[in-house]
Short mmCIF file of C-alpha atoms (C1' of nucleotides) in Angstrom, two decimals:
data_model
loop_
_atom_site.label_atom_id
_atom_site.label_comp_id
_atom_site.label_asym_id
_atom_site.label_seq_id
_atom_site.Cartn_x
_atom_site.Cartn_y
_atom_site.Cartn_z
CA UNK A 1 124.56 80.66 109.33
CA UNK A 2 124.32 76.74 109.42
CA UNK A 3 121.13 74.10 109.35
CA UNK A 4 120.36 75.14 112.92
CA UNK A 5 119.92 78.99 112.62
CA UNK A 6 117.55 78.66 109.14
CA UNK A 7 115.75 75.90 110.82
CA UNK A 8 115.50 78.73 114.00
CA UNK A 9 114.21 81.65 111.07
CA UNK A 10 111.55 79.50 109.57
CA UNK A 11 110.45 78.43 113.36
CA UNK A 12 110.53 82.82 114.55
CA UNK A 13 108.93 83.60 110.73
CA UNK A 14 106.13 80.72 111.65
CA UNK A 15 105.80 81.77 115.29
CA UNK A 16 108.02 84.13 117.20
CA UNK A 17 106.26 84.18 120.34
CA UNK A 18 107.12 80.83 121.50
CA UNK A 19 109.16 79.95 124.13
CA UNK A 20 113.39 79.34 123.79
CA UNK A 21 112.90 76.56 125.66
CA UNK A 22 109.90 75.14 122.93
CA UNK A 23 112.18 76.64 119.79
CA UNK A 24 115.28 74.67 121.03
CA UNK A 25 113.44 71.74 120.52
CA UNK A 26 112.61 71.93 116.60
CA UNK A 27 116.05 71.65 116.96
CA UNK A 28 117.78 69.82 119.90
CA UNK A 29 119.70 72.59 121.41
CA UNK A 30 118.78 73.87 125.46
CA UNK A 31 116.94 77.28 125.89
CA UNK A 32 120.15 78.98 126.54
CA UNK A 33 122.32 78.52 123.37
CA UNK A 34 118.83 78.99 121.33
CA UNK A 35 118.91 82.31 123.30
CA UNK A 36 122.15 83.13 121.86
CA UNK A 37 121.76 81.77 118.71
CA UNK A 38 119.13 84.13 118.24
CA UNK A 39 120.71 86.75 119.55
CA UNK A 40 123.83 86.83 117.41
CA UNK A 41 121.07 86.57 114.22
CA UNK A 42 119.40 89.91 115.53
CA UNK A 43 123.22 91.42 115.98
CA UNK A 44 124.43 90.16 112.88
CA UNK A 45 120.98 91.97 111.37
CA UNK A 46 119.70 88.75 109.84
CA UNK A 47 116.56 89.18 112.03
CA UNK A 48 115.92 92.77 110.97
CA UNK A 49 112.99 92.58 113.60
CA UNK A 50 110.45 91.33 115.20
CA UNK A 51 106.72 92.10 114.22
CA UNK A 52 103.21 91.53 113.94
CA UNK A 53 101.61 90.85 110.74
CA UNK A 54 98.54 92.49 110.56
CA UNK A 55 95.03 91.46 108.31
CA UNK A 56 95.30 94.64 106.07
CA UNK A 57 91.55 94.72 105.53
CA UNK A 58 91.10 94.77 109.19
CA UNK A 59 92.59 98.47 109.46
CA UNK A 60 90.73 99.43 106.21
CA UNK A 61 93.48 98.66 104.07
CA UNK A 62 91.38 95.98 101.88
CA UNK A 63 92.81 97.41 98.34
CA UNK A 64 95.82 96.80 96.92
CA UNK A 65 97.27 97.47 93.49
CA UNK A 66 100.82 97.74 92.15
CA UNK A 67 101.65 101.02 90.22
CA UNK A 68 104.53 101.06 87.23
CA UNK A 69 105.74 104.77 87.68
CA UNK A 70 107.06 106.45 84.49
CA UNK A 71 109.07 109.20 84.91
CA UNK A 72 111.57 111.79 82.51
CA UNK A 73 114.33 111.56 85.05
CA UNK A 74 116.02 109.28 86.78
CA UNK A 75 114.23 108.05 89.83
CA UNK A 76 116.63 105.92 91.88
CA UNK A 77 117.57 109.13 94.16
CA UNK A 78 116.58 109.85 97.84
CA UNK A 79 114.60 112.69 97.15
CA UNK A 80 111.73 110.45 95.31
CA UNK A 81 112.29 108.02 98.64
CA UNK A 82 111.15 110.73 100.84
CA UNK A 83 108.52 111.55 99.03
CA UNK A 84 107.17 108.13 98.36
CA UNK A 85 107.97 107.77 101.79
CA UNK A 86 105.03 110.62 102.75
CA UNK A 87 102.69 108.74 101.58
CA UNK A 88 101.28 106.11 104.24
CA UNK A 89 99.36 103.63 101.77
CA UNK A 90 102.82 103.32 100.09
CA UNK A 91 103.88 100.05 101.22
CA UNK A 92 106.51 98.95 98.97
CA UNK A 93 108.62 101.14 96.81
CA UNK A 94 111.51 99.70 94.37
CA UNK A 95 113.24 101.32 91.61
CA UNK A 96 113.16 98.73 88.39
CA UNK A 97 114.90 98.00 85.12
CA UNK A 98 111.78 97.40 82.65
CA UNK A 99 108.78 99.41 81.13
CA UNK A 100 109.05 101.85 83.92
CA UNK A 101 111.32 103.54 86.64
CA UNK A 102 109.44 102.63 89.77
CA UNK A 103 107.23 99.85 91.01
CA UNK A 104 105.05 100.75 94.48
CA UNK A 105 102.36 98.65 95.99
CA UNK A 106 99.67 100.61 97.40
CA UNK A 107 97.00 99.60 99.75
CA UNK A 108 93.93 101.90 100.27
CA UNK A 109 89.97 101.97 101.89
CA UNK A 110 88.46 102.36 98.79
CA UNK A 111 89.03 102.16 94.67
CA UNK A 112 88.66 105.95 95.48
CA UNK A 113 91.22 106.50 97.85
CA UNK A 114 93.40 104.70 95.34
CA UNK A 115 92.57 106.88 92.45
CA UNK A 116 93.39 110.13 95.10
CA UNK A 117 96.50 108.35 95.45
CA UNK A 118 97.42 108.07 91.94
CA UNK A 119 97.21 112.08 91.94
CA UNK A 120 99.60 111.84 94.60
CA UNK A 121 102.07 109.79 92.96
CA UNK A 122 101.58 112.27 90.16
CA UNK A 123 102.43 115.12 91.84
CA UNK A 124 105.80 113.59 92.30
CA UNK A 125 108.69 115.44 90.91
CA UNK A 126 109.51 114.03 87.44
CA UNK A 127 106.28 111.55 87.34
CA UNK A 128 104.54 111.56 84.01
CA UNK A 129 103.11 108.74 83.85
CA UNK A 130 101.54 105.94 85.69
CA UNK A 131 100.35 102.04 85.22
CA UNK A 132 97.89 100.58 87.38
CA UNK A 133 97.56 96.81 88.19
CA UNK A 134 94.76 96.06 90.81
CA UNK A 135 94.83 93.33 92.39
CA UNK A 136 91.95 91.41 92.82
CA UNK A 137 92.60 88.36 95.27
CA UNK A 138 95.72 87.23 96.89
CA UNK A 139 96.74 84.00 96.74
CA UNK A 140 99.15 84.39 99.43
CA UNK A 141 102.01 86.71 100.83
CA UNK A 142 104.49 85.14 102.72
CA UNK A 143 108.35 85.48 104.84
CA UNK A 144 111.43 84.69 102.37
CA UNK A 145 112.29 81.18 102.41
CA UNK A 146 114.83 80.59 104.36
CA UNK A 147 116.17 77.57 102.88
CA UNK A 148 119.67 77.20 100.03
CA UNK A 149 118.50 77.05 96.56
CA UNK B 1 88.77 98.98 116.88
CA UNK B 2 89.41 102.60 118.54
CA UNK B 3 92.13 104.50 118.75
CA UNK B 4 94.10 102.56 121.79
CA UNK B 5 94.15 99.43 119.35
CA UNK B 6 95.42 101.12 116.38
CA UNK B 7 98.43 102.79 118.51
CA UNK B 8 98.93 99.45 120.10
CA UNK B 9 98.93 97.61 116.85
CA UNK B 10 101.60 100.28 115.31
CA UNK B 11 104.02 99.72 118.32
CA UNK B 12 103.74 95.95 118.16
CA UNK B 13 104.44 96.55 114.20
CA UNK B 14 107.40 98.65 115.40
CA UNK B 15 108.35 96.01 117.84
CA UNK B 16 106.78 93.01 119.13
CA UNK B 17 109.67 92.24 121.44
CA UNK B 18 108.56 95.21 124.15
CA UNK B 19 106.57 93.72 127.33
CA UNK B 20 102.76 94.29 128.10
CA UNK B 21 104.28 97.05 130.43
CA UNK B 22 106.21 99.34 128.10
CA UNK B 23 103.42 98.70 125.10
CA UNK B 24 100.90 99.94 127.39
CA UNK B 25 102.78 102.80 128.69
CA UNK B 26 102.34 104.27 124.65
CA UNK B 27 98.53 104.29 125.25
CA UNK B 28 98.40 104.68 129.20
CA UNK B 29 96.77 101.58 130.20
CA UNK B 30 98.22 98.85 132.65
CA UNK B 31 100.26 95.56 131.54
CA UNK B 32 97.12 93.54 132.66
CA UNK B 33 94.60 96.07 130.39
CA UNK B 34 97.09 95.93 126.82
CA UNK B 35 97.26 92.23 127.59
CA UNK B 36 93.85 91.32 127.37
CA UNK B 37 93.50 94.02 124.43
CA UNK B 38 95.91 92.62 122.38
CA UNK B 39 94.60 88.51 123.16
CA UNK B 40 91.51 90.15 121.58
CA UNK B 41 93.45 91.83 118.67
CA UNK B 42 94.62 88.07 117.86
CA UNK B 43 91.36 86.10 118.50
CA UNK B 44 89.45 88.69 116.14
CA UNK B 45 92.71 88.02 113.51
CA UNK B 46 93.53 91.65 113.24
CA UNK B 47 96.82 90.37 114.36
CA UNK B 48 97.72 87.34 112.27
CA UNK B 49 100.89 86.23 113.62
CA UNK B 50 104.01 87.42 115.54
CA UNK B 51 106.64 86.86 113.34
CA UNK B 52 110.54 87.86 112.29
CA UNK B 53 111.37 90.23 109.62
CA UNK B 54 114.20 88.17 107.97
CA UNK B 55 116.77 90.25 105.74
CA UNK B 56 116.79 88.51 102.44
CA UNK B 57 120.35 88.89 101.01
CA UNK B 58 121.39 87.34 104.28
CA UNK B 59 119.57 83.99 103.75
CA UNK B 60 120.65 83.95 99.79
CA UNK B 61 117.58 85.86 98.24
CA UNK B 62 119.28 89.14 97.29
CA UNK B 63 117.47 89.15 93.77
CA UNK B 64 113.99 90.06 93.65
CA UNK B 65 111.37 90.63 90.12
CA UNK B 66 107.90 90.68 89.60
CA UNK B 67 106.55 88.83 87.21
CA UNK B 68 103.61 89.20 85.37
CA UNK B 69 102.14 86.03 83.91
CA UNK B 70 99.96 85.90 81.11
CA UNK B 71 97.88 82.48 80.21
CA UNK B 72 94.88 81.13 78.17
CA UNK B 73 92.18 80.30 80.66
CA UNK B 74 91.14 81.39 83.80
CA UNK B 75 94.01 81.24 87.02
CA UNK B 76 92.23 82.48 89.63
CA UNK B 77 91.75 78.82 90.82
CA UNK B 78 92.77 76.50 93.52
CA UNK B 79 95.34 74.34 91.25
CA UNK B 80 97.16 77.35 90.23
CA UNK B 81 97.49 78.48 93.73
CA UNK B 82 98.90 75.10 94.92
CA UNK B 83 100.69 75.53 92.17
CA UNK B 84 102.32 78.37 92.84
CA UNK B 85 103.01 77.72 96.34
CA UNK B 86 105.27 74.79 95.90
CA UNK B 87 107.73 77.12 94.30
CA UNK B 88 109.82 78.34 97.18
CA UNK B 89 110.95 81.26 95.58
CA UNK B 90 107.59 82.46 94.88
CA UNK B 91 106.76 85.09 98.00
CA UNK B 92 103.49 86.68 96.69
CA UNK B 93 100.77 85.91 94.35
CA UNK B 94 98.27 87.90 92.78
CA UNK B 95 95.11 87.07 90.52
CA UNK B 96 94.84 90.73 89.30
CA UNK B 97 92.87 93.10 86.67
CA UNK B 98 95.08 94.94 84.05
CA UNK B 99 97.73 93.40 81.17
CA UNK B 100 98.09 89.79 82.84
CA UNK B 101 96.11 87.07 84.57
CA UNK B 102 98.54 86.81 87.65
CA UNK B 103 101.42 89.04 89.73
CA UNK B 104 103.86 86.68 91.50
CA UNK B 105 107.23 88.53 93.72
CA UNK B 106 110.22 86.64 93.50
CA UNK B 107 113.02 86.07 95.39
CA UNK B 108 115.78 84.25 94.45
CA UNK B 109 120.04 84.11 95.17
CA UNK B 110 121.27 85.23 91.65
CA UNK B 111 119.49 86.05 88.02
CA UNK B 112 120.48 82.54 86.79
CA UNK B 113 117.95 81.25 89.58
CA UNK B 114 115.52 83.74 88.37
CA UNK B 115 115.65 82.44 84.99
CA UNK B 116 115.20 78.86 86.20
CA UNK B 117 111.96 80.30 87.79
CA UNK B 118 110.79 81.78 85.32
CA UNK B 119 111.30 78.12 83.66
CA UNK B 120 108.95 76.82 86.41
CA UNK B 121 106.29 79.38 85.74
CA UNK B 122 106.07 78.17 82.18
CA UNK B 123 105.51 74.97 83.15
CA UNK B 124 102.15 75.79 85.07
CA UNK B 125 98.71 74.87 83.26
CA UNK B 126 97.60 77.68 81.33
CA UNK B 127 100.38 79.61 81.03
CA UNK B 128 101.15 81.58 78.29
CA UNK B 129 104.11 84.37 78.61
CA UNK B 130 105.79 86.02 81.46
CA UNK B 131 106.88 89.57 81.67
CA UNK B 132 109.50 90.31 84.17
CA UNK B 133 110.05 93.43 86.16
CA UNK B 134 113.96 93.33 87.89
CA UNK B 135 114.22 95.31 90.92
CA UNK B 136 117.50 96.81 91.16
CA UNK B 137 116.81 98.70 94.94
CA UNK B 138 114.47 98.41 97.08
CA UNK B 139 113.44 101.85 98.70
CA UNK B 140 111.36 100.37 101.29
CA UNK B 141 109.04 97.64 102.42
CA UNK B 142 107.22 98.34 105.43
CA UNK B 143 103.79 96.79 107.06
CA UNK B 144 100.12 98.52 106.01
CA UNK B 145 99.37 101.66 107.96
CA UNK B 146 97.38 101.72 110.73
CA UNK B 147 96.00 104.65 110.73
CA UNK B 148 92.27 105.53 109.28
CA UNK B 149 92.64 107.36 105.76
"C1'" DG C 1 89.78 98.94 133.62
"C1'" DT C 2 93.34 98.16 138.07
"C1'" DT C 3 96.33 95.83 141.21
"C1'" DG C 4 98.87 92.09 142.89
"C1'" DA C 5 100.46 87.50 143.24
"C1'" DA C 6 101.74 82.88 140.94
"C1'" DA C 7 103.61 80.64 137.06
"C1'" DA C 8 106.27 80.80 133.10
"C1'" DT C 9 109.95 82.67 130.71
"C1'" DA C 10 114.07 85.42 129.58
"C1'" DT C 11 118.47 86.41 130.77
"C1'" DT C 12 122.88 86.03 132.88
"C1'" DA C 13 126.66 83.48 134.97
"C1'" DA C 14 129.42 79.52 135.88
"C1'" DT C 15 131.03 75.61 133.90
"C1'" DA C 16 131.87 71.79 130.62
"C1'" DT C 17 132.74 69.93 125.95
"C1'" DA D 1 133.78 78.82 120.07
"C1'" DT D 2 129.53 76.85 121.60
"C1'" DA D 3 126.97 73.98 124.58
"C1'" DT D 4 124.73 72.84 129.29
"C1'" DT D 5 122.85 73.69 133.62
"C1'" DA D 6 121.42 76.49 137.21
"C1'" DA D 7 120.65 81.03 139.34
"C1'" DT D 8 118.21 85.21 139.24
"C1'" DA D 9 115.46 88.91 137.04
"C1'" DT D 10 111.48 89.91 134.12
"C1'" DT D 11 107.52 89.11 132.22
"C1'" DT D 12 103.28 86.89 131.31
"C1'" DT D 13 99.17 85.37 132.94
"C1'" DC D 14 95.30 85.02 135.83
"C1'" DA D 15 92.92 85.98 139.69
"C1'" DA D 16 90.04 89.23 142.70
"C1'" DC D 17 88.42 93.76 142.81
#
DNA sequence: GTTGAAAATATTAATAT
DNA sequence: ATATTAATATTTTCAAC
C-alpha cells in the first residue's frame, strides 16, 4: 500500500469503469502493472468490491432516518445480526458504546413505511426501546478517504 | 423502471465487474439489450456512479462515530456544507429533525484522531456541542434495496 | 428487442529493469 | 519484486434488422 495504489482507490472510488490503460495514467504506470496493481488490492481485500451506487430515491428509497436501539440485553451477538439482517430497508447496522446498544440507518417509501419499520425493530428480541433521528437533507455521502491522516 | 431494471440494478450492486453477457443472462435479455438498458439506467441517474467498495481499516480508517452536532442558528446552509466537506474524515452529513441540528459519520485511524475531529467540528460557525456515538462493530453496511416495499 | 461484426479493452505471457 | 511491451482473448459498442 504506497502513493500509487491510494492514488489508484480514489481514481476506482471516483470512476471504476475506466480503462487500465486511462487509470495508469493518473499515475504513470502502463495498463499492465495497473492491472496487477489492482488486482493484488482486490486479493489482498482492500477493494472489497466493485459496485454501483444507486440514487436511493430513484428505487423509492427517498427516507432515511437513523434509529438509537435500546435494548435489556446485550446486543452485539449474531442472532440480532440476522434479524436486523431480515429487514431490507436496514442499511447500516452497528453496535455502539453511548445512550444506546445499536445504531441502524433505515431508508423507506414513506414516513409510514418507516413507522411500520420501527414495529419491526421492536419486535426484535430484547428491544425496548427506540430513538428516531430523521433525516431531512443530505449534505453528502461519500467513499472513505483514502489518503494518511 | 420495471422489474428487468430493478434485477439488473441488484446484480450490478452485487457486482459491477460481470460483462453485458452474464448480467443479462439474470434477466434473459441479450448483451446488446442490458447494454442499452443500463446506458439508460445511468443517463436517467438511477445509477450514479460505478465505483469500489474500499475496506476502511485497510486504508487507516478503522474507527468510525457519529456525531451529533448541536449549534445556535440554522445549519442547513451552503457554508456549513462546504464546511463540512473539507474535513476528510467527515463521510456523511445530515441536516436532520430530532435532538441536534446535524448527523455527520466519521472515519478516522485511531480515537486520538477522532478527538482532533471533534476539535474541527467545534470550530464550525454556529456550533454549539457535539454528542458522539463510538461504533465498536459494524454488523453490516450494504447499498439501499432495490426492491419495491 | 436480436444478431453480428468492428473497435476497444482486459488479460496473459515473455522479457527487461 | 515490479515494470514494460506485445500477443491473444473478451468484451464493449454500434450497426442493421
Amino acid at each position: 500500500m504506497d502513493e500509487v495504489d491510494r492514488t489508484l482507490l480514489a481514481e476506482l472510488q471516483r470512476d471504476a469503469t475506466q480503462a487500465y490503460a486511462a487509470l495508469g495514467q493518473a499515475v504513470g504506470l502502463s495498463a499492465g502493472a495497473t492491472h496487477e496493481r489492482v488486482r493484488k488490492l482486490r486479493e489482498q481485500g482492500v477493494i472489497r468490491r466493485t459496485t454501483v451506487d444507486v440514487d436511493p430515491a430513484a428505487v423509492g428509497r427517498g427516507v432515511m432516518a437513523f434509529v438509537l436501539v435500546e435494548a435489556n440485553a446485550w446486543m452485539g451477538d449474531s442472532p440480532t445480526k440476522t434479524a436486523l439482517e431480515e429487514l431490507p430497508e436496514v442499511v447500516e447496522a452497528h453496535v455502539i458504546a453511548g445512550p444506546a446498544s445499536l445504531l441502524v440507518k433505515v431508508r423507506t417509501s414513506t414516513t409510514e413505511e418507516l413507522q411500520a419499520s420501527l414495529r419491526r425493530l421492536f419486535a426484535i428480541e430484547g428491544v425496548t426501546g427506540t430513538q428516531t433521528i430523521v433525516v431531512l437533507e443530505s449534505f453528502f455521502e461519500r467513499p472513505v478517504d483514502v489518503r494518511p491522516g
